[in-house]
């Protein structure tokens, strides 16, 4: 059989049938195909309804960060991520924040923006006025799309109209501002934008093209702050180091990108665990970080009058606890239950706190022992276990490899032998 990706009807097959075709294409072994089809706690049939052309599921570790106190409440934070040290670092940062009272988080109303792009209008400023004059009618059309949301206290709240200059002339961009309550809201606001578009064309002339959410969710912000007492984090020297690390990032986009990557390690791990649209959160975060024309940090740090370190984060957080996969994916459901959040806003606040904690932990590691020490320890642990270290000796094997700066499989083997011999 020739290898071709031209596969009409592939989408109609069952996952098992698709795997058979992929097996042929990629010379998979029988063992590999069995592994593909061995779904874990996400049923293949559920996965097959979530996306197209499913041939398996792709598991990631799910961990739980400890020690978090946010707005006076204790949380266990489910995090799904492939990178070692992230969960430990978040937990450690949360532990060190406890003497300062933990995290204080807040959020705006869950307002999402939907954009309606109108082009080819003779007088864009006049079109703008006409659209604004029909605000009530536009809101009414939008809200007629989702009576349930309106009953729950949400719905389209306002409109804004901007005239922008583009390479293809002036465009009249209407923003629909919608309170989406506990949903992420993409479906809701997209439906509303599509419903409103013909009316906008009718009153303003021209032609509507795009009718779609803006992922720059800058009306749906979450923020968190924390005080890290200097004595809880290693003293004045560490405070000074973190301030230097922060100001470096604030001044330099090359560093700010990595700084924010550290924030997103935490934010996205919670997003994944709870079944959020991680790309929407990423896109919004980075656009927000560049909102003043230059990319900078999502967090800020300063020394307070007691000499302690204070940190603050503010970022868009388009997350939901209803709709999407949050009620379909069995692990997302359990993760939300572990978190115990009652609203999307509470989830957003928790995620902001985790982002701040993660960032703080990275900066602290960077200005003290460096980021590799923790990584190497985990690496050493994995090696030690692979080399056959039993739980009673694994710590000692790790410690010796780290001390000798010889984190290698063969050395792990030798140390295990030595320990066994010495213990008879
Ligand atoms: C690694 O995943 C994240 C860090 O690079 C973040 C940072 O440099 O601040 C450690």
Coordinates of C-alpha atoms and ligand atoms in Angstrom, one line a residue:
X1 CA 0.0 0.0 0.0
X2 CA 1.4 3.4 -0.9
X3 CA 1.8 5.9 1.9
X4 CA -0.7 8.7 1.4
X5 CA -2.3 11.3 3.6
X6 CA -5.2 11.6 1.1
X7 CA -7.7 9.9 3.3
X8 CA -11.3 10.9 2.4
X9 CA -13.8 9.6 5.0
X10 CA -11.1 9.1 7.6
X11 CA -13.1 11.3 9.9
X12 CA -16.0 8.9 9.7
X13 CA -14.1 5.9 11.0
X14 CA -13.8 4.7 14.5
X15 CA -10.6 5.4 16.5
X16 CA -9.7 1.7 16.1
X17 CA -10.1 1.9 12.3
X18 CA -8.1 5.1 12.1
X19 CA -5.3 3.6 14.2
X20 CA -5.1 0.7 11.7
X21 CA -4.5 3.2 8.9
X22 CA -2.0 5.2 10.9
X23 CA -0.2 2.0 11.9
X24 CA 0.3 1.1 8.2
X25 CA 1.4 4.7 7.3
X26 CA 3.9 5.0 10.1
X27 CA 5.0 1.3 10.5
X28 CA 3.8 1.2 14.0
X29 CA 4.3 -2.0 15.9
X30 CA 1.4 -3.9 17.4
X31 CA 2.5 -2.8 20.8
X32 CA 2.4 0.8 19.8
X33 CA -1.0 0.6 18.4
X34 CA -2.3 -1.1 21.5
X35 CA -0.8 1.7 23.6
X36 CA -2.5 4.3 21.4
X37 CA -5.8 2.6 22.0
X38 CA -5.3 2.1 25.7
X39 CA -7.1 5.2 26.8
X40 CA -6.7 6.1 30.5
X41 CA -9.3 8.0 32.4
X42 CA -10.5 9.8 29.3
X43 CA -12.7 7.3 27.4
X44 CA -11.9 7.0 23.7
X45 CA -15.5 7.5 22.9
X46 CA -15.5 10.8 24.9
X47 CA -12.3 11.9 23.2
X48 CA -13.8 11.0 19.8
X49 CA -16.6 13.4 20.4
X50 CA -14.3 16.2 21.6
X51 CA -12.1 16.6 18.5
X52 CA -11.8 15.1 15.0
X53 CA -9.9 12.1 13.7
X54 CA -9.1 10.8 17.2
X55 CA -6.6 7.9 17.4
X56 CA -5.9 8.0 21.1
X57 CA -5.5 10.3 24.1
X58 CA -2.3 12.0 25.3
X59 CA -1.8 11.8 29.1
X60 CA 0.1 14.2 31.2
X61 CA 1.0 14.1 34.9
X62 CA -1.6 15.7 37.2
X63 CA -0.1 17.1 40.4
X64 CA -1.5 19.1 43.3
X65 CA 0.2 22.2 44.7
X66 CA 0.0 22.6 48.4
X67 CA 0.1 25.4 51.0
X68 CA -2.0 27.9 49.0
X69 CA -4.0 30.4 51.1
X70 CA -6.0 32.7 48.8
X71 CA -8.4 35.3 50.3
X72 CA -8.1 33.5 53.6
X73 CA -9.1 30.1 52.2
X74 CA -6.9 27.0 51.9
X75 CA -6.7 25.5 48.4
X76 CA -5.2 22.4 46.9
X77 CA -4.3 23.4 43.4
X78 CA -4.5 20.7 40.6
X79 CA -1.8 21.3 38.0
X80 CA -1.2 19.4 34.8
X81 CA 2.2 19.9 33.3
X82 CA 5.1 17.9 31.9
X83 CA 7.9 20.0 33.4
X84 CA 9.6 18.9 36.6
X85 CA 9.9 21.3 39.6
X86 CA 6.9 23.5 38.7
X87 CA 4.5 22.0 41.2
X88 CA 7.1 21.9 43.9
X89 CA 8.1 25.5 43.2
X90 CA 4.5 26.8 43.4
X91 CA 3.9 24.9 46.6
X92 CA 7.1 26.3 48.1
X93 CA 6.2 29.9 47.1
X94 CA 2.8 29.5 48.6
X95 CA 4.3 28.1 51.8
X96 CA 6.7 31.1 52.0
X97 CA 3.7 33.5 51.5
X98 CA 1.8 32.1 54.4
X99 CA 3.5 34.2 57.1
X100 CA 2.5 37.3 55.1
X101 CA -1.1 36.1 55.1
X102 CA -1.1 34.2 51.7
X103 CA -2.5 35.7 48.6
X104 CA -5.1 38.4 48.2
X105 CA -6.8 38.1 44.9
X106 CA -9.6 39.9 43.1
X107 CA -11.2 40.1 39.7
X108 CA -13.4 42.3 37.5
X109 CA -16.8 41.2 36.2
X110 CA -16.4 38.5 33.6
X111 CA -16.7 40.8 30.6
X112 CA -15.7 39.4 27.2
X113 CA -15.3 41.3 24.0
X114 CA -16.7 40.3 20.7
X115 CA -15.6 42.2 17.5
X116 CA -17.7 43.0 14.5
X117 CA -15.7 44.3 11.6
X118 CA -17.4 46.6 9.2
X119 CA -15.7 47.7 6.0
X120 CA -16.5 49.7 2.8
X121 CA -18.5 52.4 4.5
X122 CA -18.5 55.8 2.9
X123 CA -18.3 57.8 6.1
X124 CA -16.8 55.8 8.9
X125 CA -17.3 58.5 11.5
X126 CA -21.0 58.7 10.6
X127 CA -21.3 54.9 10.7
X128 CA -19.8 55.0 14.1
X129 CA -22.4 57.5 15.3
X130 CA -25.2 55.5 13.7
X131 CA -24.1 52.3 15.4
X132 CA -23.8 54.0 18.8
X133 CA -27.2 55.6 18.4
X134 CA -28.7 52.0 18.1
X135 CA -26.9 50.7 21.1
X136 CA -30.1 49.6 22.9
X137 CA -31.4 47.7 19.9
X138 CA -28.0 46.0 19.4
X139 CA -27.9 44.9 23.0
X140 CA -31.4 43.6 22.7
X141 CA -30.6 41.5 19.6
X142 CA -27.5 40.2 21.3
X143 CA -29.3 39.3 24.5
X144 CA -32.1 37.6 22.7
X145 CA -29.5 34.9 21.7
X146 CA -29.0 33.8 25.3
X147 CA -31.9 34.2 27.6
X148 CA -30.4 31.7 30.1
X149 CA -27.3 33.9 30.5
X150 CA -29.5 36.9 30.9
X151 CA -31.6 35.1 33.6
X152 CA -28.3 34.3 35.4
X153 CA -27.5 38.0 35.6
X154 CA -25.2 38.1 32.5
X155 CA -25.6 39.3 29.0
X156 CA -24.5 42.0 26.6
X157 CA -23.8 45.1 28.7
X158 CA -22.4 47.8 26.4
X159 CA -21.0 48.5 23.0
X160 CA -17.9 50.5 21.9
X161 CA -17.2 51.5 18.3
X162 CA -13.7 52.3 17.0
X163 CA -12.6 53.5 13.6
X164 CA -9.3 52.1 12.7
X165 CA -6.8 52.8 9.9
X166 CA -5.7 49.7 7.9
X167 CA -3.9 49.0 4.7
X168 CA -7.3 48.5 3.1
X169 CA -8.8 51.7 4.4
X170 CA -10.8 52.7 7.4
X171 CA -12.7 50.0 9.2
X172 CA -15.5 50.5 11.8
X173 CA -15.0 48.0 14.6
X174 CA -17.9 47.4 17.0
X175 CA -17.1 45.8 20.3
X176 CA -19.9 44.0 22.1
X177 CA -19.1 43.8 25.8
X178 CA -20.7 40.8 27.3
X179 CA -20.9 39.6 30.9
X180 CA -20.5 35.8 30.4
X181 CA -20.8 34.9 34.1
X182 CA -19.3 31.4 34.7
X183 CA -18.5 30.5 31.1
X184 CA -15.3 31.2 29.2
X185 CA -17.8 32.8 26.9
X186 CA -16.3 32.3 23.4
X187 CA -19.4 30.6 22.0
X188 CA -21.8 33.1 23.6
X189 CA -20.1 36.2 22.3
X190 CA -19.5 34.7 18.9
X191 CA -23.1 33.8 18.5
X192 CA -24.1 37.3 19.7
X193 CA -21.7 39.0 17.2
X194 CA -23.1 36.9 14.4
X195 CA -26.7 37.8 15.3
X196 CA -25.9 41.6 15.6
X197 CA -23.9 41.8 12.3
X198 CA -26.8 42.1 9.8
X199 CA -28.4 44.8 11.8
X200 CA -25.1 46.8 11.9
X201 CA -24.9 46.4 8.1
X202 CA -28.4 47.6 7.8
X203 CA -28.0 50.8 9.8
X204 CA -24.5 51.7 8.8
X205 CA -24.1 50.3 5.3
X206 CA -20.9 48.6 4.2
X207 CA -20.0 45.0 4.7
X208 CA -19.4 42.9 7.7
X209 CA -16.6 40.3 7.6
X210 CA -15.4 39.1 10.9
X211 CA -17.6 38.5 13.9
X212 CA -15.5 36.9 16.6
X213 CA -14.3 37.1 20.1
X214 CA -11.2 39.1 21.0
X215 CA -8.8 37.1 23.1
X216 CA -7.3 40.3 24.4
X217 CA -9.8 40.0 27.3
X218 CA -8.7 43.2 29.0
X219 CA -12.1 43.7 30.6
X220 CA -11.8 40.4 32.4
X221 CA -8.8 40.8 34.6
X222 CA -7.7 38.8 37.6
X223 CA -5.1 40.1 40.1
X224 CA -3.3 38.8 43.1
X225 CA -0.8 40.2 45.6
X226 CA 1.3 38.6 48.3
X227 CA 3.8 39.7 50.9
X228 CA 6.9 37.5 51.3
X229 CA 8.4 38.3 54.6
X230 CA 12.2 38.7 54.1
X231 CA 13.0 36.2 56.8
X232 CA 10.7 33.6 55.2
X233 CA 12.5 33.8 51.9
X234 CA 16.2 33.9 52.8
X235 CA 16.7 37.5 54.0
X236 CA 17.4 40.9 52.6
X237 CA 19.9 39.6 50.0
X238 CA 17.1 37.5 48.4
X239 CA 14.7 40.5 48.4
X240 CA 17.4 42.6 46.7
X241 CA 18.1 39.8 44.2
X242 CA 14.5 39.4 43.2
X243 CA 14.1 43.2 42.8
X244 CA 17.1 43.1 40.4
X245 CA 15.6 40.2 38.5
X246 CA 12.2 41.9 38.2
X247 CA 13.6 45.3 37.1
X248 CA 15.7 43.5 34.5
X249 CA 12.5 41.9 33.1
X250 CA 10.5 45.1 33.3
X251 CA 13.2 46.9 31.2
X252 CA 14.0 44.1 28.7
X253 CA 11.5 42.2 26.5
X254 CA 14.0 39.3 26.0
X255 CA 13.9 38.7 29.8
X256 CA 10.3 39.7 30.2
X257 CA 9.3 36.9 27.8
X258 CA 11.0 34.3 30.0
X259 CA 9.8 36.0 33.2
X260 CA 6.2 35.7 31.9
X261 CA 6.9 32.1 30.7
X262 CA 7.4 31.3 34.4
X263 CA 4.1 32.9 35.2
X264 CA 2.4 30.8 32.6
X265 CA 4.0 27.6 33.9
X266 CA 1.6 28.0 36.8
X267 CA -1.4 29.6 35.1
X268 CA -1.5 27.1 32.2
X269 CA -0.9 24.1 34.4
X270 CA -4.1 24.9 36.3
X271 CA -5.8 25.8 33.1
X272 CA -5.0 22.4 31.7
X273 CA -6.1 20.6 34.8
X274 CA -9.4 22.3 34.8
X275 CA -10.1 22.0 31.1
X276 CA -9.6 25.6 30.0
X277 CA -8.8 27.0 26.5
X278 CA -5.1 27.4 27.3
X279 CA -4.3 29.2 24.0
X280 CA -6.9 31.9 24.7
X281 CA -5.3 32.5 28.0
X282 CA -1.7 32.6 26.6
X283 CA -2.7 34.9 23.7
X284 CA -4.5 37.3 26.1
X285 CA -1.7 37.3 28.6
X286 CA 1.0 38.2 26.1
X287 CA -1.0 40.8 24.3
X288 CA -1.9 42.4 27.7
X289 CA 1.8 42.4 28.6
X290 CA 2.4 44.5 25.4
X291 CA -0.6 46.8 25.9
X292 CA 1.5 49.9 26.3
X293 CA 3.4 49.3 23.1
X294 CA 6.3 47.5 24.6
X295 CA 6.2 44.0 25.9
X296 CA 6.8 43.9 29.7
X297 CA 6.1 41.8 32.8
X298 CA 2.7 40.6 34.0
X299 CA 4.0 40.9 37.6
X300 CA 5.5 43.7 39.7
X301 CA 7.6 43.6 42.8
X302 CA 8.7 46.1 45.4
X303 CA 10.1 46.3 48.9
X304 CA 7.6 47.5 51.5
X305 CA 8.4 49.6 54.5
X306 CA 9.2 46.6 56.6
X307 CA 11.8 45.5 54.1
X308 CA 9.6 42.6 53.0
X309 CA 9.0 41.7 49.4
X310 CA 5.6 42.4 47.9
X311 CA 4.4 41.1 44.6
X312 CA 1.5 41.8 42.3
X313 CA 0.1 40.2 39.2
X314 CA -2.7 41.4 36.9
X315 CA -3.7 39.7 33.7
X316 CA -6.7 38.8 31.6
X317 CA -8.2 35.5 32.7
X318 CA -10.8 34.1 30.3
X319 CA -11.8 30.9 32.2
X320 CA -15.0 29.1 32.7
X321 CA -16.5 26.5 35.0
X322 CA -19.5 25.7 32.8
X323 CA -19.5 24.9 29.1
X324 CA -16.5 23.9 27.1
X325 CA -14.9 20.6 28.3
X326 CA -15.2 21.5 32.0
X327 CA -18.3 19.4 32.3
X328 CA -17.3 16.7 29.8
X329 CA -13.7 15.8 30.7
X330 CA -13.8 13.6 33.7
X331 CA -10.5 14.8 35.1
X332 CA -11.3 18.4 34.6
X333 CA -14.5 17.9 36.6
X334 CA -12.5 16.3 39.5
X335 CA -9.9 19.0 39.3
X336 CA -12.6 21.7 39.7
X337 CA -14.0 19.7 42.6
X338 CA -10.6 19.6 44.3
X339 CA -10.3 23.3 43.8
X340 CA -13.8 23.8 45.1
X341 CA -14.3 27.1 43.2
X342 CA -17.8 28.3 43.0
X343 CA -17.5 30.8 40.2
X344 CA -15.4 31.5 37.1
X345 CA -14.1 34.6 38.9
X346 CA -12.9 32.6 41.8
X347 CA -11.1 30.3 39.4
X348 CA -9.5 33.3 37.7
X349 CA -8.4 34.7 41.1
X350 CA -6.8 31.3 42.1
X351 CA -5.0 31.2 38.7
X352 CA -3.6 34.7 39.2
X353 CA -2.3 33.7 42.6
X354 CA -0.7 30.6 41.2
X355 CA 0.9 32.7 38.4
X356 CA 2.4 35.1 40.9
X357 CA 3.6 32.2 43.1
X358 CA 5.2 30.5 40.2
X359 CA 7.0 33.6 39.0
X360 CA 8.2 34.4 42.5
X361 CA 9.5 30.9 42.9
X362 CA 11.4 31.1 39.6
X363 CA 13.0 34.5 40.5
X364 CA 14.0 33.3 43.9
X365 CA 15.6 30.2 42.5
X366 CA 17.3 32.2 39.8
X367 CA 18.9 34.7 42.3
X368 CA 19.9 32.1 44.8
X369 CA 21.0 28.6 43.8
X370 CA 20.0 28.9 40.1
X371 CA 17.3 27.0 38.4
X372 CA 19.3 23.9 37.5
X373 CA 19.8 22.7 41.1
X374 CA 16.2 21.7 41.5
X375 CA 16.0 20.2 38.1
X376 CA 19.1 18.2 38.6
X377 CA 17.9 16.8 41.9
X378 CA 14.7 15.5 40.2
X379 CA 16.8 14.2 37.3
X380 CA 19.0 12.4 39.8
X381 CA 16.0 10.9 41.5
X382 CA 14.6 9.6 38.2
X383 CA 18.0 8.2 37.3
X384 CA 18.4 6.6 40.7
X385 CA 15.0 4.9 40.4
X386 CA 15.7 3.7 36.9
X387 CA 19.0 2.3 38.1
X388 CA 17.1 0.2 40.7
X389 CA 17.3 2.3 43.9
X390 CA 14.6 1.2 46.3
X391 CA 12.6 3.7 48.3
X392 CA 14.8 3.2 51.4
X393 CA 18.0 4.2 49.7
X394 CA 16.9 6.5 46.9
X395 CA 17.5 9.7 48.9
X396 CA 21.0 8.7 49.8
X397 CA 21.8 7.8 46.1
X398 CA 20.4 11.2 45.0
X399 CA 22.3 13.1 47.6
X400 CA 25.6 11.4 46.8
X401 CA 25.3 12.0 43.0
X402 CA 24.4 15.6 43.5
X403 CA 27.3 16.1 46.0
X404 CA 29.7 14.4 43.6
X405 CA 28.2 16.3 40.6
X406 CA 28.1 13.0 38.9
X407 CA 24.4 12.6 37.9
X408 CA 24.8 9.6 35.7
X409 CA 23.1 6.2 35.3
X410 CA 26.4 4.3 35.7
X411 CA 27.3 6.2 38.9
X412 CA 23.8 5.6 40.3
X413 CA 24.3 1.9 39.8
X414 CA 27.7 1.9 41.5
X415 CA 26.4 3.9 44.5
X416 CA 23.4 1.5 44.9
X417 CA 25.9 -1.4 44.9
X418 CA 28.1 0.3 47.5
X419 CA 25.2 1.1 49.8
X420 CA 23.9 -2.5 49.5
X421 CA 27.3 -3.9 50.3
X422 CA 27.8 -1.6 53.2
X423 CA 24.5 -2.5 54.6
X424 CA 25.3 -6.2 54.2
Ligands
LIG1 C1 11.3 27.7 33.2 O1 10.2 26.9 32.8 C2 10.8 29.0 33.7 C3 11.9 30.0 34.0 O2 12.8 30.2 32.9 C4 11.2 31.3 34.3 C5 12.2 32.5 34.6 O3 13.3 32.5 34.0 O4 11.8 33.4 35.3 C6 12.7 29.6 35.2

